[in-house]
Short mmCIF file of C-alpha atoms and ligand atoms in Angstrom, two decimals:
data_model
loop_
_atom_site.label_atom_id
_atom_site.label_comp_id
_atom_site.label_asym_id
_atom_site.label_seq_id
_atom_site.Cartn_x
_atom_site.Cartn_y
_atom_site.Cartn_z
CA UNK W 1 19.70 1.87 15.26
CA UNK W 2 22.41 3.04 12.89
CA UNK W 3 22.92 1.02 9.73
CA UNK W 4 26.27 1.29 7.96
CA UNK W 5 27.34 -2.22 7.07
CA UNK W 6 25.12 -4.39 4.93
CA UNK W 7 25.54 -8.09 4.18
CA UNK W 8 23.70 -9.59 1.21
CA UNK W 9 23.15 -13.36 1.28
CA UNK W 10 22.94 -14.84 -2.24
CA UNK W 11 24.79 -13.37 -5.22
CA UNK W 12 22.18 -14.23 -7.87
CA UNK W 13 20.07 -11.85 -9.94
CA UNK W 14 18.55 -10.05 -6.96
CA UNK W 15 21.44 -10.21 -4.49
CA UNK W 16 23.83 -8.55 -6.94
CA UNK W 17 21.30 -5.80 -7.70
CA UNK W 18 20.73 -5.16 -3.98
CA UNK W 19 24.50 -5.04 -3.31
CA UNK W 20 24.88 -2.61 -6.21
CA UNK W 21 22.29 -0.06 -5.01
CA UNK W 22 23.60 -0.07 -1.43
CA UNK W 23 27.19 0.42 -2.69
CA UNK W 24 26.04 3.35 -4.81
CA UNK W 25 24.42 4.88 -1.73
CA UNK W 26 27.83 4.68 0.04
CA UNK W 27 27.12 1.76 2.36
CA UNK W 28 29.77 -0.90 3.04
CA UNK W 29 28.50 -4.10 1.48
CA UNK W 30 29.55 -7.72 1.94
CA UNK W 31 28.24 -9.96 -0.85
CA UNK W 32 27.98 -13.57 0.29
CA UNK W 33 27.22 -16.83 -1.52
CA UNK W 34 28.10 -20.49 -1.07
CA UNK W 35 31.01 -20.60 -3.52
CA UNK W 36 33.85 -18.28 -4.44
CA UNK W 37 33.06 -18.66 -8.13
CA UNK W 38 29.47 -17.43 -7.63
CA UNK W 39 30.43 -14.31 -5.65
CA UNK W 40 33.14 -13.42 -8.15
CA UNK W 41 30.63 -13.78 -10.98
CA UNK W 42 28.20 -11.59 -9.02
CA UNK W 43 30.81 -8.88 -8.47
CA UNK W 44 31.70 -9.04 -12.15
CA UNK W 45 28.06 -8.49 -13.06
CA UNK W 46 27.95 -5.39 -10.84
CA UNK W 47 31.20 -4.06 -12.36
CA UNK W 48 29.72 -4.52 -15.85
CA UNK W 49 26.59 -2.64 -14.84
CA UNK W 50 28.72 0.29 -13.58
CA UNK W 51 30.77 0.11 -16.77
CA UNK W 52 27.59 0.54 -18.84
CA UNK W 53 26.71 3.61 -16.77
CA UNK W 54 30.18 5.06 -17.49
CA UNK W 55 29.70 4.40 -21.22
CA UNK W 56 26.34 6.18 -21.13
CA UNK W 57 27.94 9.15 -19.34
CA UNK W 58 25.83 8.58 -16.19
CA UNK W 59 28.88 7.88 -14.01
CA UNK W 60 32.56 8.89 -14.19
CA UNK W 61 35.25 6.19 -14.40
CA UNK W 62 36.74 7.51 -11.13
CA UNK W 63 33.36 7.24 -9.35
CA UNK W 64 32.96 3.68 -10.66
CA UNK W 65 36.30 2.70 -9.07
CA UNK W 66 35.25 4.31 -5.80
CA UNK W 67 31.83 2.67 -5.64
CA UNK W 68 33.06 -0.82 -6.46
CA UNK W 69 35.44 -0.54 -3.48
CA UNK W 70 32.37 -0.38 -1.22
CA UNK W 71 31.70 -4.07 -1.99
CA UNK W 72 33.68 -6.96 -0.56
CA UNK W 73 32.87 -10.63 -1.09
CA UNK W 74 32.67 -13.58 1.29
CA UNK W 75 31.86 -17.26 1.41
CA UNK W 76 31.99 -17.33 5.21
CA UNK W 77 28.78 -16.85 7.15
CA UNK W 78 30.97 -15.55 9.99
CA UNK W 79 31.12 -12.25 8.07
CA UNK W 80 27.64 -11.64 9.56
CA UNK W 81 29.51 -10.55 12.71
CA UNK W 82 30.26 -7.25 10.95
CA UNK W 83 26.79 -6.41 9.65
CA UNK W 84 24.11 -4.01 10.94
CA UNK W 85 21.60 -5.23 8.36
CA UNK W 86 21.57 -8.56 6.53
CA UNK W 87 19.39 -8.97 3.45
CA UNK W 88 18.76 -12.55 2.35
CA UNK W 89 18.21 -13.22 -1.36
CA UNK W 90 18.66 -17.00 -1.71
CA UNK W 91 16.26 -19.26 -3.61
CA UNK W 92 12.52 -19.00 -2.87
CA UNK W 93 12.31 -22.04 -0.60
CA UNK W 94 11.12 -21.86 3.01
CA UNK W 95 13.39 -24.68 4.26
CA UNK W 96 16.50 -23.06 2.76
CA UNK W 97 15.57 -19.58 4.00
CA UNK W 98 14.72 -20.83 7.52
CA UNK W 99 18.09 -22.59 7.74
CA UNK W 100 19.93 -19.46 6.59
CA UNK W 101 18.07 -17.29 9.16
CA UNK W 102 18.75 -19.74 11.96
CA UNK W 103 22.48 -19.62 11.22
CA UNK W 104 22.50 -15.83 10.81
CA UNK W 105 20.70 -15.42 14.13
CA UNK W 106 23.50 -17.35 15.85
CA UNK W 107 26.29 -15.34 14.22
CA UNK W 108 25.04 -11.78 13.79
CA UNK W 109 25.32 -9.23 16.64
CA UNK W 110 22.24 -8.64 18.75
CA UNK W 111 21.40 -5.29 17.12
CA UNK W 112 21.49 -6.66 13.56
CA UNK W 113 18.26 -6.53 11.52
CA UNK W 114 17.57 -9.61 9.40
CA UNK W 115 15.61 -8.86 6.23
CA UNK W 116 14.35 -11.20 3.51
CA UNK W 117 13.88 -10.35 -0.14
CA UNK W 118 11.37 -13.19 -0.45
CA UNK W 119 8.73 -12.72 -3.18
CA UNK W 120 5.96 -14.62 -1.43
CA UNK W 121 6.99 -16.60 1.67
CA UNK W 122 5.82 -15.85 5.19
CA UNK W 123 8.05 -13.35 7.01
CA UNK W 124 6.44 -14.55 10.25
CA UNK W 125 7.51 -18.14 9.53
CA UNK W 126 11.04 -17.11 8.52
CA UNK W 127 11.26 -15.02 11.72
CA UNK W 128 10.23 -17.99 13.84
CA UNK W 129 13.52 -19.70 12.91
CA UNK W 130 15.30 -16.99 14.94
CA UNK W 131 15.35 -15.74 18.52
CA UNK W 132 14.81 -12.17 17.30
CA UNK W 133 11.47 -12.17 15.42
CA UNK W 134 11.04 -8.46 16.27
CA UNK W 135 14.12 -7.70 14.15
CA UNK W 136 13.01 -9.73 11.11
CA UNK W 137 11.29 -7.95 8.21
CA UNK W 138 10.55 -8.34 4.49
CA UNK W 139 12.39 -5.99 2.15
CA UNK W 140 11.11 -6.99 -1.27
CA UNK W 141 13.04 -5.32 -4.09
CA UNK W 142 11.85 -5.51 -7.69
CA UNK W 143 13.86 -6.81 -10.65
CA UNK W 144 16.06 -5.19 -12.02
CA UNK W 145 16.91 -3.64 -8.65
CA UNK W 146 18.92 -0.63 -9.91
CA UNK W 147 16.02 0.44 -12.15
CA UNK W 148 12.84 -0.33 -10.21
CA UNK W 149 11.62 2.25 -7.68
CA UNK W 150 9.41 0.08 -5.47
CA UNK W 151 10.43 -1.72 -2.30
CA UNK W 152 7.53 -3.63 -0.74
CA UNK W 153 8.16 -3.69 3.01
CA UNK W 154 6.51 -6.55 4.85
CA UNK W 155 5.81 -6.55 8.55
CA UNK W 156 5.91 -10.01 10.13
CA UNK W 157 3.61 -10.66 13.09
CA UNK W 158 6.32 -9.67 15.57
CA UNK W 159 8.24 -7.02 13.58
CA UNK W 160 8.99 -4.03 15.85
CA UNK W 161 7.83 -0.56 14.75
CA UNK W 162 11.35 0.83 15.09
CA UNK W 163 12.66 -1.88 12.74
CA UNK W 164 9.98 -0.97 10.19
CA UNK W 165 10.94 2.71 10.49
CA UNK W 166 14.67 2.01 10.02
CA UNK W 167 13.99 -0.02 6.86
CA UNK W 168 11.60 2.61 5.52
CA UNK W 169 14.23 5.35 5.99
CA UNK W 170 16.93 3.18 4.40
CA UNK W 171 14.73 2.57 1.37
CA UNK W 172 14.39 6.33 0.90
CA UNK W 173 18.18 6.71 1.15
CA UNK W 174 18.42 4.31 -1.81
CA UNK W 175 16.18 6.73 -3.71
CA UNK W 176 13.40 4.16 -3.76
CA UNK W 177 9.78 4.24 -2.65
CA UNK W 178 8.72 2.09 0.34
CA UNK W 179 5.21 0.64 0.44
CA UNK W 180 4.01 -1.04 3.62
CA UNK W 181 2.12 -4.33 3.38
CA UNK W 182 1.11 -7.10 5.75
CA UNK W 183 2.34 -10.66 5.77
CA UNK W 184 0.12 -12.82 3.56
CA UNK W 185 1.16 -15.19 0.73
CA UNK W 186 2.59 -13.22 -2.20
CA UNK W 187 2.03 -9.91 -0.30
CA UNK W 188 0.47 -7.46 -2.77
CA UNK W 189 2.88 -7.59 -5.73
CA UNK W 190 2.97 -11.32 -6.44
CA UNK W 191 -0.58 -12.06 -5.31
CA UNK W 192 -1.68 -9.97 -8.27
CA UNK W 193 1.17 -10.43 -10.77
CA UNK W 194 1.85 -14.16 -10.53
CA UNK W 195 -1.71 -15.47 -11.18
CA UNK W 196 -1.65 -13.33 -14.35
CA UNK W 197 1.64 -14.89 -15.45
CA UNK W 198 0.31 -18.38 -14.57
CA UNK W 199 -2.84 -17.68 -16.62
CA UNK W 200 -0.66 -16.62 -19.56
CA UNK W 201 1.15 -19.98 -19.28
CA UNK W 202 -2.23 -21.81 -19.22
CA UNK W 203 -3.23 -19.84 -22.31
CA UNK W 204 -0.13 -21.14 -24.08
CA UNK W 205 -0.60 -24.67 -22.64
CA UNK W 206 -4.17 -24.85 -23.96
CA UNK W 207 -3.10 -23.69 -27.41
CA UNK W 208 -5.15 -20.50 -27.38
CA UNK W 209 -2.31 -18.60 -29.04
CA UNK W 210 1.45 -18.67 -29.63
CA UNK W 211 3.80 -17.28 -27.01
CA UNK W 212 4.55 -14.29 -29.21
CA UNK W 213 0.83 -13.58 -29.67
CA UNK W 214 0.12 -13.80 -25.92
CA UNK W 215 2.93 -11.35 -25.15
CA UNK W 216 1.88 -9.02 -27.96
CA UNK W 217 -1.73 -8.87 -26.74
CA UNK W 218 -0.67 -7.86 -23.24
CA UNK W 219 1.97 -5.40 -24.47
CA UNK W 220 -0.07 -3.58 -27.07
CA UNK W 221 -3.53 -4.18 -25.63
CA UNK W 222 -2.87 -3.55 -21.93
CA UNK W 223 0.14 -1.27 -22.28
CA UNK W 224 2.42 -3.59 -20.27
CA UNK W 225 6.12 -2.84 -20.93
CA UNK W 226 6.78 -6.56 -21.54
CA UNK W 227 4.54 -9.55 -22.15
CA UNK W 228 3.85 -12.00 -19.28
CA UNK W 229 5.87 -14.87 -20.78
CA UNK W 230 8.86 -12.62 -21.39
CA UNK W 231 8.47 -11.36 -17.83
CA UNK W 232 8.31 -14.94 -16.48
CA UNK W 233 11.61 -15.70 -18.25
CA UNK W 234 13.07 -12.54 -16.74
CA UNK W 235 11.96 -13.41 -13.19
CA UNK W 236 13.06 -17.07 -13.50
CA UNK W 237 10.58 -19.91 -14.03
CA UNK W 238 11.75 -21.70 -10.86
CA UNK W 239 10.95 -18.56 -8.85
CA UNK W 240 7.53 -18.26 -10.59
CA UNK W 241 6.75 -21.88 -9.69
CA UNK W 242 7.84 -21.43 -6.05
CA UNK W 243 5.60 -18.36 -5.76
CA UNK W 244 2.57 -20.11 -7.30
CA UNK W 245 3.08 -23.03 -4.91
CA UNK W 246 3.15 -20.61 -1.97
CA UNK W 247 -0.11 -18.98 -3.14
CA UNK W 248 -1.72 -22.36 -3.79
CA UNK W 249 -0.85 -23.83 -0.40
CA UNK W 250 -1.47 -20.54 1.44
CA UNK W 251 -4.95 -19.85 0.06
CA UNK W 252 -5.98 -23.40 -0.91
CA UNK W 253 -7.93 -22.16 -3.90
CA UNK W 254 -7.69 -23.87 -7.28
CA UNK W 255 -7.28 -20.54 -9.03
CA UNK W 256 -3.67 -20.52 -7.81
CA UNK W 257 -2.81 -24.00 -9.21
CA UNK W 258 0.55 -23.82 -11.04
CA UNK W 259 0.22 -24.64 -14.74
CA UNK W 260 1.62 -28.11 -15.62
CA UNK W 261 3.64 -26.50 -18.44
CA UNK W 262 5.43 -24.31 -15.88
CA UNK W 263 6.30 -27.42 -13.86
CA UNK W 264 7.54 -29.20 -16.98
CA UNK W 265 9.85 -26.34 -18.00
CA UNK W 266 11.34 -26.12 -14.51
CA UNK W 267 11.91 -29.90 -14.47
CA UNK W 268 13.68 -29.60 -17.83
CA UNK W 269 15.99 -26.89 -16.43
CA UNK W 270 14.43 -24.26 -18.69
CA UNK W 271 14.51 -21.55 -16.03
CA UNK W 272 14.32 -18.53 -18.31
CA UNK W 273 16.91 -15.89 -19.07
CA UNK W 274 19.31 -17.04 -16.31
CA UNK W 275 19.65 -20.56 -17.79
CA UNK W 276 19.59 -19.40 -21.43
CA UNK W 277 16.18 -20.87 -22.20
CA UNK W 278 12.61 -20.60 -20.90
CA UNK W 279 9.68 -19.72 -23.11
CA UNK W 280 12.24 -18.01 -25.34
CA UNK W 281 15.90 -18.73 -26.10
CA UNK W 282 18.65 -16.33 -25.02
CA UNK W 283 22.21 -16.18 -26.24
P1 NAI D 301 18.91 -16.67 -8.28
O1 NAI D 301 18.66 -18.09 -8.59
O2 NAI D 301 19.41 -15.75 -9.36
O3 NAI D 301 19.96 -16.55 -7.06
C1 NAI D 301 19.88 -17.28 -5.87
C2 NAI D 301 21.27 -17.33 -5.24
O4 NAI D 301 21.17 -17.91 -3.94
C3 NAI D 301 22.26 -18.21 -6.04
O5 NAI D 301 23.43 -17.45 -6.30
C4 NAI D 301 22.56 -19.37 -5.07
O6 NAI D 301 23.92 -19.82 -5.15
C5 NAI D 301 22.30 -18.72 -3.73
N1 NAI D 301 22.01 -19.66 -2.64
C6 NAI D 301 21.21 -20.76 -2.68
N2 NAI D 301 21.20 -21.34 -1.45
C7 NAI D 301 21.98 -20.58 -0.65
C8 NAI D 301 22.37 -20.65 0.72
N3 NAI D 301 21.95 -21.63 1.51
N4 NAI D 301 23.21 -19.70 1.21
C9 NAI D 301 23.65 -18.71 0.41
N5 NAI D 301 23.32 -18.58 -0.90
C10 NAI D 301 22.50 -19.51 -1.41
O7 NAI D 301 17.54 -16.11 -7.65
P2 NAI D 301 16.99 -14.61 -7.60
O8 NAI D 301 16.14 -14.35 -8.77
O9 NAI D 301 18.11 -13.69 -7.26
O10 NAI D 301 15.99 -14.71 -6.34
C11 NAI D 301 16.45 -14.64 -5.01
C12 NAI D 301 15.31 -14.28 -4.08
O11 NAI D 301 14.76 -13.01 -4.49
C13 NAI D 301 14.14 -15.26 -4.08
O12 NAI D 301 13.59 -15.32 -2.78
C14 NAI D 301 13.16 -14.63 -5.04
O13 NAI D 301 11.84 -15.02 -4.81
C15 NAI D 301 13.36 -13.15 -4.71
N6 NAI D 301 12.97 -12.22 -5.76
C16 NAI D 301 13.20 -12.51 -7.09
C17 NAI D 301 12.82 -11.63 -8.08
C18 NAI D 301 13.05 -11.95 -9.51
O14 NAI D 301 12.50 -11.25 -10.39
N7 NAI D 301 13.86 -12.94 -9.85
C19 NAI D 301 12.16 -10.35 -7.75
C20 NAI D 301 12.05 -10.10 -6.33
C21 NAI D 301 12.42 -11.03 -5.39
#
């Protein structure tokens, strides 16, 4: 199973980061989203990130031009015909992801591996939308993708060993560290992280302390690089809510109940950094 051409579905925060690291590792990358404007914005974001590396002396201007050429953009799902590996990074919603996988399964060649960057949803359920569940796997990158070393690799019920091995090797080629986990809601990362973030939101909701105080306690007291409310804004409050809902419905325990304040912010369109406002305001 040789993997040379990668297609990334969704040119949001995660999709652009994933496209960037594969391009830097000399893979051919197709960045796909629903609209031309979104993919262009995504490509622009990647170019800016390379530009910052040039400014810091971490990359030459010539290398930047070369690497950016490894990425092409598309708004046609038919581009899946040319991919050996497709990584999906659309919104954290099972209906949307299942629909995307069903369509990809029809279009992509038989050998193509279909991976999901889902933070919490069942790889087994996503795989069941296809006729190739043995070639479906979770490849969960962390945000920001170019910086974070971990890739949580999730085996679905039917994932073939060879597919796991290919994805593990690829992760190493990206200079990242693969960690194998099984398919349960939130896997390891978000089963542990998201209830902490949700509890921080409850702490704010119940008036225990201000948002700044909550973040400061966790930063200075627990040595976390950023406070949980700042981190929630960084992840996206819509994504946090989707993940909590997955944990809540998957485990059925009240300890996973999403905080009403989180729901209210998402309803108001305060999605965090990406929308300009969440717990904090961004310019
Ligand atoms: P985002 O909101 O920044 O981007 C989502 C993108 O998907 C948007 O560009 C949207 O146009 C596109 N999209 C929506 N429906 C689509 C469809 N049917 N076909 C193609 N594109 C479609 O979201 P973000 O943060 O990039 O998250 C994407 C995935 O990555 C989610 O599953 C999320 O749980 C996961 N993830 C997020 C992390 C984070 O910190 N934000 C960390 C790790 C994983």
